[in-house]
XYZ file of C-alpha atoms in Angstrom:
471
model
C 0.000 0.000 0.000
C 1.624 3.675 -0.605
C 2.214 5.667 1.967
C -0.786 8.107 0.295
C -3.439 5.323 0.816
C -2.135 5.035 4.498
C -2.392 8.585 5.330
C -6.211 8.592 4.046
C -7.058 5.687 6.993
C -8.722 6.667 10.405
C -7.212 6.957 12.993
C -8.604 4.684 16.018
C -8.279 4.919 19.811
C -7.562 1.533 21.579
C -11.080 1.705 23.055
C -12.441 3.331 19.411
C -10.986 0.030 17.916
C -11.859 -2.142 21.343
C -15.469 -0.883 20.736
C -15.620 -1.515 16.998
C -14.392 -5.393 17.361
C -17.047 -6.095 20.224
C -19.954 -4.447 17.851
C -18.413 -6.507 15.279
C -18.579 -10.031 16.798
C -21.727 -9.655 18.340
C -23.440 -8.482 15.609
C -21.860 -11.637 13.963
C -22.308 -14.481 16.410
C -25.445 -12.608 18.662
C -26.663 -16.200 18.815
C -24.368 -19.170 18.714
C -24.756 -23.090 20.052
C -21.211 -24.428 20.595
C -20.419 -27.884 21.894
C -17.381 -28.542 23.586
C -15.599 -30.014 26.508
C -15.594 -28.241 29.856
C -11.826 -27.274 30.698
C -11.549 -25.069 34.104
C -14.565 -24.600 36.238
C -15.010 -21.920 38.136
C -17.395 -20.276 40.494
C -16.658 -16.629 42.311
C -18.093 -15.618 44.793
C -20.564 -13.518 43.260
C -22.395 -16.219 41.952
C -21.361 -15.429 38.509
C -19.259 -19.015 36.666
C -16.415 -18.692 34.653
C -15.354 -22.040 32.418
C -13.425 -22.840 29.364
C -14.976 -24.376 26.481
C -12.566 -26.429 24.443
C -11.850 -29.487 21.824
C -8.850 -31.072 20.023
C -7.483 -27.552 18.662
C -8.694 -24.637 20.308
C -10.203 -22.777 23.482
C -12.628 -20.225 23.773
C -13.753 -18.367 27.607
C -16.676 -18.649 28.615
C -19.017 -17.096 31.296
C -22.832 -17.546 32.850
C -23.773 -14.820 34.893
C -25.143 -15.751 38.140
C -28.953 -15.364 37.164
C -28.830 -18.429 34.419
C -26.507 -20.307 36.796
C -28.763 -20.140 39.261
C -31.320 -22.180 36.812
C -28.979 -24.851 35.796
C -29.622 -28.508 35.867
C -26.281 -29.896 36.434
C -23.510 -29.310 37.925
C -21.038 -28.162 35.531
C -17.575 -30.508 35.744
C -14.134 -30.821 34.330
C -14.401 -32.487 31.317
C -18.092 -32.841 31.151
C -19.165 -32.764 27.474
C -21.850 -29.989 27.018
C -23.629 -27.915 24.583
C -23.802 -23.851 25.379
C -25.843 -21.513 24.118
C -25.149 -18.046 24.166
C -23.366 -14.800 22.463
C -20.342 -13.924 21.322
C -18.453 -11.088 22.796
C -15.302 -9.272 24.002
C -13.827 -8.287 26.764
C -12.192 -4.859 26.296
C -9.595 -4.593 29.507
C -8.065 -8.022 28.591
C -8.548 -7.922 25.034
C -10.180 -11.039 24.610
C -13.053 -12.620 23.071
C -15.638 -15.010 25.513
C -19.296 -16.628 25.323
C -21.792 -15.104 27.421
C -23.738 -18.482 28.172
C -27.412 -18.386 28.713
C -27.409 -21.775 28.849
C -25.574 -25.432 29.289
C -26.688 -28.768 29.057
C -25.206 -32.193 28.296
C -23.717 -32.333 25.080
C -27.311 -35.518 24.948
C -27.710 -38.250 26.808
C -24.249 -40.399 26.125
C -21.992 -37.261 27.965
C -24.401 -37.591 31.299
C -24.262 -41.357 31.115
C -20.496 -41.024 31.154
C -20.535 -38.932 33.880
C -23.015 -41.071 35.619
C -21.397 -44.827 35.250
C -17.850 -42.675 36.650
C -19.296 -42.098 39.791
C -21.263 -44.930 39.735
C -18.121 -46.940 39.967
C -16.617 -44.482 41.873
C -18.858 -45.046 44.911
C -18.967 -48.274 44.445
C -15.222 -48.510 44.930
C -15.715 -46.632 47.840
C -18.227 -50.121 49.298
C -21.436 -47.764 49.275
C -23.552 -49.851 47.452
C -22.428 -53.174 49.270
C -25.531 -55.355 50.125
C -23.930 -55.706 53.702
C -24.678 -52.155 54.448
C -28.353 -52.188 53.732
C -30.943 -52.124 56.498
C -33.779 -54.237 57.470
C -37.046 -52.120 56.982
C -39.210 -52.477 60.260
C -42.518 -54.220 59.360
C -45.005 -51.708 60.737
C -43.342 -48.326 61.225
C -45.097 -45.801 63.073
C -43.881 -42.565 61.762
C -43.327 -42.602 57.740
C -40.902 -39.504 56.497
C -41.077 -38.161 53.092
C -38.270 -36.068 51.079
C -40.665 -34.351 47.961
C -41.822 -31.272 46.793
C -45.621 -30.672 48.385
C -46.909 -28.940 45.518
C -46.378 -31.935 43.004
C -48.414 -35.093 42.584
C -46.176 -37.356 44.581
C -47.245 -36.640 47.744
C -50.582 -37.044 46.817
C -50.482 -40.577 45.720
C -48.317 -41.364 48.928
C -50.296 -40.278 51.463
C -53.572 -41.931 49.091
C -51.591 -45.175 49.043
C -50.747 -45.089 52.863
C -54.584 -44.391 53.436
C -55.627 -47.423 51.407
C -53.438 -50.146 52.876
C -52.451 -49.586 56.043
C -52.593 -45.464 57.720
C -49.475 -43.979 59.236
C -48.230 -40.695 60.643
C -46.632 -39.166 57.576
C -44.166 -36.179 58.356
C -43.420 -34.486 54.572
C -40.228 -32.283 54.314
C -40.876 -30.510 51.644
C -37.850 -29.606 49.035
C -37.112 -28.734 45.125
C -36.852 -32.023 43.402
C -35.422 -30.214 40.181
C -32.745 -27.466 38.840
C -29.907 -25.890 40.421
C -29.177 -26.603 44.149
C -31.760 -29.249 44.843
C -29.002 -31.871 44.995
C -28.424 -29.249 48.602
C -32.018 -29.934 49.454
C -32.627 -33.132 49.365
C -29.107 -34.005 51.352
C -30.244 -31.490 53.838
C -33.548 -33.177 54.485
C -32.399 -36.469 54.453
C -29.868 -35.523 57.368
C -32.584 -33.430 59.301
C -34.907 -36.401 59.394
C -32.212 -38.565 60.810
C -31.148 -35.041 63.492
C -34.798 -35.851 64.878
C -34.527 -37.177 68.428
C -36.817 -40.178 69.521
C -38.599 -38.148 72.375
C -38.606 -35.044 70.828
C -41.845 -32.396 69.561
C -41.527 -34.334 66.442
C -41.234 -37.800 66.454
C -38.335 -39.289 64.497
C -39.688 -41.433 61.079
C -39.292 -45.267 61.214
C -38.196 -45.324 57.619
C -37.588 -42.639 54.522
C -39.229 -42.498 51.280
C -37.476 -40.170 49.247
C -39.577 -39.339 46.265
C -39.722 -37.977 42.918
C -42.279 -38.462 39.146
C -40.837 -39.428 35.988
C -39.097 -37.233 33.916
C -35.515 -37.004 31.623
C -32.289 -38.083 32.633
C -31.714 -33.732 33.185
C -34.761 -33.386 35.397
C -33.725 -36.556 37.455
C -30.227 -35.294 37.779
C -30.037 -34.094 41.069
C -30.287 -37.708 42.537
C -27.270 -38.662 40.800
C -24.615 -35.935 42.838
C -22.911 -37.527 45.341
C -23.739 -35.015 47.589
C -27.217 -37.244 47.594
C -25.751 -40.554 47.408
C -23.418 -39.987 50.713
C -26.154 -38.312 52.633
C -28.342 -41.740 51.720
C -25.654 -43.635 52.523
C -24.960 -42.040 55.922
C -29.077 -41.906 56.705
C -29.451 -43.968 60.062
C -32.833 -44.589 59.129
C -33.721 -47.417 56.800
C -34.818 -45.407 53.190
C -36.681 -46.184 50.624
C -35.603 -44.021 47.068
C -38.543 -43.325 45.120
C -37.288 -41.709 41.754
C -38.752 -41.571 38.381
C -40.755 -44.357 36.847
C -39.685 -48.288 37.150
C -37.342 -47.400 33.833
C -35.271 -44.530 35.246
C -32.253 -45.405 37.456
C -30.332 -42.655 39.597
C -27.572 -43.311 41.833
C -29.959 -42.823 45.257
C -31.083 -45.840 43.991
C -28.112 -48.159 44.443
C -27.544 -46.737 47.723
C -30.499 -46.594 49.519
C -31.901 -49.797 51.390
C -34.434 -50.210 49.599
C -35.546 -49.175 46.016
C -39.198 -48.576 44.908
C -39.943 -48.659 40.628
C -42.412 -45.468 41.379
C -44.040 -43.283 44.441
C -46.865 -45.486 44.986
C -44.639 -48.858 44.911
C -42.856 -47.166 47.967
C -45.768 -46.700 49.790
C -46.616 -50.276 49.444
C -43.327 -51.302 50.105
C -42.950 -49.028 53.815
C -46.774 -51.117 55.197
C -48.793 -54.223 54.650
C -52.257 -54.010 53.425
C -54.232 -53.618 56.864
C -57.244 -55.881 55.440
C -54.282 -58.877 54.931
C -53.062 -58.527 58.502
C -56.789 -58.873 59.897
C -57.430 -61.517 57.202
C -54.303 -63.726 58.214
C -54.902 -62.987 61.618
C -58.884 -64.349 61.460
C -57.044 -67.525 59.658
C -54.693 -68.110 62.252
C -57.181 -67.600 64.613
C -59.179 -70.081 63.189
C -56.551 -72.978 62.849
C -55.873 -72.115 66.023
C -59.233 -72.702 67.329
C -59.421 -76.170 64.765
C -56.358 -77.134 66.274
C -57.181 -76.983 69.515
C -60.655 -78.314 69.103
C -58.799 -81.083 67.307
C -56.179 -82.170 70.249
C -59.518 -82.058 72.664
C -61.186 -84.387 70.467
C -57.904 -86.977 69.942
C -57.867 -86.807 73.443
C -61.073 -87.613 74.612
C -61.350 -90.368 72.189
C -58.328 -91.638 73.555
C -59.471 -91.304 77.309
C -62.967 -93.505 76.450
C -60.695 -96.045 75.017
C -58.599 -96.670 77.918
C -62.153 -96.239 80.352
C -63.349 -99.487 78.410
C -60.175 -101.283 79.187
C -60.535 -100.416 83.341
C -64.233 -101.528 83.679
C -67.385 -100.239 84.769
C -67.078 -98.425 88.379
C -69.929 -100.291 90.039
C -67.528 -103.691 89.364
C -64.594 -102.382 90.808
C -66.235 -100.642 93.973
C -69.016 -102.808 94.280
C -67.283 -105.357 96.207
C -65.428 -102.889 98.808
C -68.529 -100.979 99.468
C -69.948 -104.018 100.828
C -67.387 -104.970 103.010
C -67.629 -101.258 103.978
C -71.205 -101.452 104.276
C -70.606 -104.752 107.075
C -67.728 -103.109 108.676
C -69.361 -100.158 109.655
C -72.469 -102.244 110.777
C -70.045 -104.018 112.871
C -68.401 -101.100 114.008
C -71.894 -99.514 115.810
C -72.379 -102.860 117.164
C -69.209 -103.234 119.024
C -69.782 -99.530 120.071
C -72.764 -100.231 121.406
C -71.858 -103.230 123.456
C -68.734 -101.399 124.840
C -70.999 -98.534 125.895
C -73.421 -100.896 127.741
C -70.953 -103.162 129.177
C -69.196 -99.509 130.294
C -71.997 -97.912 131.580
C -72.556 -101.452 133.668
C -69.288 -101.136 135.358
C -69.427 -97.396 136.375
C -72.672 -98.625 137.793
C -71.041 -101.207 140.050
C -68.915 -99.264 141.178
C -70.709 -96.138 141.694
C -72.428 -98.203 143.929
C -69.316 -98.895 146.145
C -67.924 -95.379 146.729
C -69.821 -94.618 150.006
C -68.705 -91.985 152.665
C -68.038 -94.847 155.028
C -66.216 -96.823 152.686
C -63.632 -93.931 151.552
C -63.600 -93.207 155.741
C -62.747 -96.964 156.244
C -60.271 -97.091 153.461
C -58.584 -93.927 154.927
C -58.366 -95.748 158.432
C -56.864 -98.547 157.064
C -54.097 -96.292 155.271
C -53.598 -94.771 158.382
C -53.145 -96.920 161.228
C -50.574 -98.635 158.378
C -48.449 -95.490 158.067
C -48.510 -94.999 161.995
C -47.283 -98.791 162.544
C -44.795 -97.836 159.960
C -43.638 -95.078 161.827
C -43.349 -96.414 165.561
C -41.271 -99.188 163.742
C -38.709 -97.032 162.044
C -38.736 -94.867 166.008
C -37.710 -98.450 167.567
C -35.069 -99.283 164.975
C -33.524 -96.176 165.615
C -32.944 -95.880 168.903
C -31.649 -99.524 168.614
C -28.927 -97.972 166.122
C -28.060 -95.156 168.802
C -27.979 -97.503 171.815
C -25.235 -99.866 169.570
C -23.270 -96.724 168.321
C -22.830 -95.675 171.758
C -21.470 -99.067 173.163
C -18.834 -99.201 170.585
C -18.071 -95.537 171.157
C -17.797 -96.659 174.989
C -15.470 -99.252 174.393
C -13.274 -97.372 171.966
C -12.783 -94.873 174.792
C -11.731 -97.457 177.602
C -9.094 -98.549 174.940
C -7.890 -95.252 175.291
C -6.780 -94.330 179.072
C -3.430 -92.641 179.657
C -2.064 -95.372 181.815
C -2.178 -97.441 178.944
C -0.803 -95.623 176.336
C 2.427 -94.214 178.697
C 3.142 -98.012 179.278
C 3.538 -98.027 175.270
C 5.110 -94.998 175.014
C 8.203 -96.679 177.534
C 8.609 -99.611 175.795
C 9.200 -97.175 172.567
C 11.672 -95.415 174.526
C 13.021 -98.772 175.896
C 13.463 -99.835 172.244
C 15.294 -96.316 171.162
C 17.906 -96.639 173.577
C 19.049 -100.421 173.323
C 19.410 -99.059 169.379
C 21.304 -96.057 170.109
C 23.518 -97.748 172.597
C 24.570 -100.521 169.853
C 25.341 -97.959 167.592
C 27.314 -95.714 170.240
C 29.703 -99.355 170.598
C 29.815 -100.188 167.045
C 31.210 -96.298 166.353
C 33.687 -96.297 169.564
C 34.841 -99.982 167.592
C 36.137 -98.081 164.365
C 37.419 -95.302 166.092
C 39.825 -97.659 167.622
C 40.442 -100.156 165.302
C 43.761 -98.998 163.030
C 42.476 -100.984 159.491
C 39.644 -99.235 158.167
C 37.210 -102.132 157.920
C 33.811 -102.643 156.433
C 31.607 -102.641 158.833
C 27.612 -101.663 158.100
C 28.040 -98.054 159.454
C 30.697 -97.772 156.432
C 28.551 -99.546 154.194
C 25.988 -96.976 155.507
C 28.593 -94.059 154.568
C 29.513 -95.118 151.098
C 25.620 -96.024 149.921
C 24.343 -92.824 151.291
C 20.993 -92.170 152.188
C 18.408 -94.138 150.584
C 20.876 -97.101 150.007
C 21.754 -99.226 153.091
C 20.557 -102.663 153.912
C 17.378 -103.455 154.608
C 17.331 -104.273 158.010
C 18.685 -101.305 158.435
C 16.577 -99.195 157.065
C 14.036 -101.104 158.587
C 15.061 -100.548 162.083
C 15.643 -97.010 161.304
C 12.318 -97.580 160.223
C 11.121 -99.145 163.645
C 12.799 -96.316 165.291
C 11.202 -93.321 163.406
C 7.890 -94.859 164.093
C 8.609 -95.312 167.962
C 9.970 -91.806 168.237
C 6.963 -90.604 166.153
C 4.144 -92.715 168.493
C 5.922 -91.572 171.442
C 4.461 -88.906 174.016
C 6.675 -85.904 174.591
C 7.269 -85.261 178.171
């Protein structure tokens, strides 16, 4: 180009130009579906969403401003494959181009079923849907808990289900069952219900229902987060999930303890019909009663066979009566003779026991204890008379003439003994050969050991000296 051509172009600011590009582009692309492959996802905290769309060769920005993400039905994720709807525009203080998004969905149903079978295996990894972890539902429960929306016609064939079969105390919490952030909802209501105390103003549900109508995999996309799945899982209460019709499938599904094709399946699945439990009850009843009636009938059939074998009563007793019957004939007989022949006696001797009779009986007794008596005096003083002769005699033994004339021949005795041993010492004094003589004999054995006629006169001696008066 010559430098005349050049000098006839305008002249643009940066924001002239900056200005001219964004009128450009938008007037170009002002509405624009693009389907991609989410890159980086994020959310600030003004609500507003800022992602990349992308594929095998390029990248363009993207942005949803917090009103339209506010109304999405999934969660936007790294490499989710979508299709966004929107405008194309520029941002003038980076100098870049970016899609205002109005909208995002699943790039159809083969992105969301990728999605889904990843965390499908992912929780499953993770032993969530393991059929050791799934709870008995009780039989009868008292309180019934539903997670729903109230407005919607789920409720309504619940509670018309419950009324037909078998009525409970139904406690709804109500919650958004579609669109952004009921994913938050339903976890939240799931974990108040199990919050509830036993005793408390509001009784805590026996079992869950959490419930939702048909609809497309987008609307029934909130029961596949696993913000819903874990708070399932973790529910302390047995639940029942409720989604969709019998063809749709979430991931609340393979968690929960129970799962229910539709709404009104669940609510024949949480009671019995109440008409069954009184039928069954009347049948039991009554093969109870048949039973019984039966046994009585075996058994009294059984009792009049073994009465034939034992004979008729009047046999068996016949024979004892009658010796009964003669016994006790027998029996007032004798008592009647024993009385007579009693009262005969008393009358004999009635007749005897006369005053004079007991007086003469009394004499008799008398004049035998008083002949008793004088001869028990007489052989007493008999006794005395003979004690005191003896006594007498005993004395007379004992006069003092008598006993000094045994007291001197004692003394007598004493000094013929002491005078033979005064001439057997004077003897050794003189002799000059010590000899062995019995007073030596009666050194060397010491006392207690000389001869015995010594010891017997020593004996003699002692006994003299011991009998002998002192004077």
């Amino acid at each position: 180009m010559s430098e005349k051509n050049i000098g006839n172009l305008h002249e643009y600011t940066v924001s002239e130009l900056s200005g001219a590009v964004k009128r450009t582009i938008e007037d170009a692309f002002g509405l624009v579906r693009v389907k991609a492959e989410l890159g980086r996802c994020t959310r600030a905290a003004s609500g507003h969403f800022y992602l990349d769309l992308k594929d095998e060769k390029a990248v363009i920005s993207g942005v949803m401003w917090k009103g339209n993400a506010a109304r999405l039905s999934i969660n936007p994720e790294q490499g989710m494959e979508v299709v966004a709807t929107g405008r194309m525009s520029t941002f003038p203080g980076q100098s870049r181009y970016q899609l205002i998004i109005d909208s995002l969905e699943p790039a159809g149903v083969g992105a969301l079923m990728a999605l889904f079978e990843e965390r499908k295996k992912k929780l499953a990894a993770e032993g969530l849907f393991a059929p050791e972890r799934k709870k008995p539902l009780p039989f009868l429960p008292k309180v019934i808990g539903v997670v729903t929306s109230p407005s919607g016609a789920v409720i309504r064939d619940i509670l018309h289900r419950l009324r037909e079969r078998f009525p409970r105390h139904v406690i709804v919490w109500p919650t958004l069952v579609q669109g952004r952030g009921a994913e938050e909802k339903i976890a939240e209501a799931i974990r108040g219900f199990n919050a509830l105390q036993a005793d408390g103003d509001i009784p805590r549900p026996d079992v869950l229902i959490v419930a939702r109508g048909g609809g497309s995999l987008e609307d029934l996309w909130c029961f596949n987060e696993e913000a819903v799945a874990r708070a399932a899982a973790a529910s302390e209460i047995p639940l029942i999930s409720a989604v969709g019709h019998e063809t749709d499938t979430t991931l609340i599904d393979y968690v929960a303890d129970k799962r229910a094709p539709t709404p009104t399946a669940a609510a024949e699945i949480a009671v019995p019909v109440r008409a069954d439990l009184l039928s069954e009850v009347l049948n039991k009843e009554r093969r109870f009663t048949g039973a019984v009636t039966r046994s009585f009938e075996t058994r009294r059939s059984a009792l009049l066979s073994a009465s034939r074998g034992l004979g008729r009563p009047e046999d068996i007793l016949g024979a004892a009566a009658q010796r009964l019957d003669r016994a006790s004939d027998g029996l007032r007989a004798g008592l009647r003779a024993k009385l007579d022949t009693s009262m005969t006696s008393l009358a004999r001797c009635s007749g005897r026991l006369t005053p004079g009779l007991l007086a003469h009986s009394f004499s008799v007794r008398e004049n035998r204890v008083a002949s008793a008596w004088s001869r028990i005096e007489t052989r007493s003083e008999r006794a005395l008379a003979d004690s005191a002769a003896r006594l007498s005699r005993s004395a007379d033994r004992l006069k003092p003439g008598l006993l000094a004339h045994g007291f001197k021949a004692q003394a007598t005795r004493i000094e013929t003994l002491w005078s033979r041993i005064d001439a057997r010492a004077r003897r050794c004094r003189r002799s000059p050969v010590r000899r062995r003589d019995p007073v030596h004999k009666i050194r060397r054995r010491g006392p207690g050991r000389e001869p015995q006629k010594k010891r017997k006169d020593i004996r003699e001696i002692s006994d003299e000296t011991a009998s002998a008066p002192s004077l």
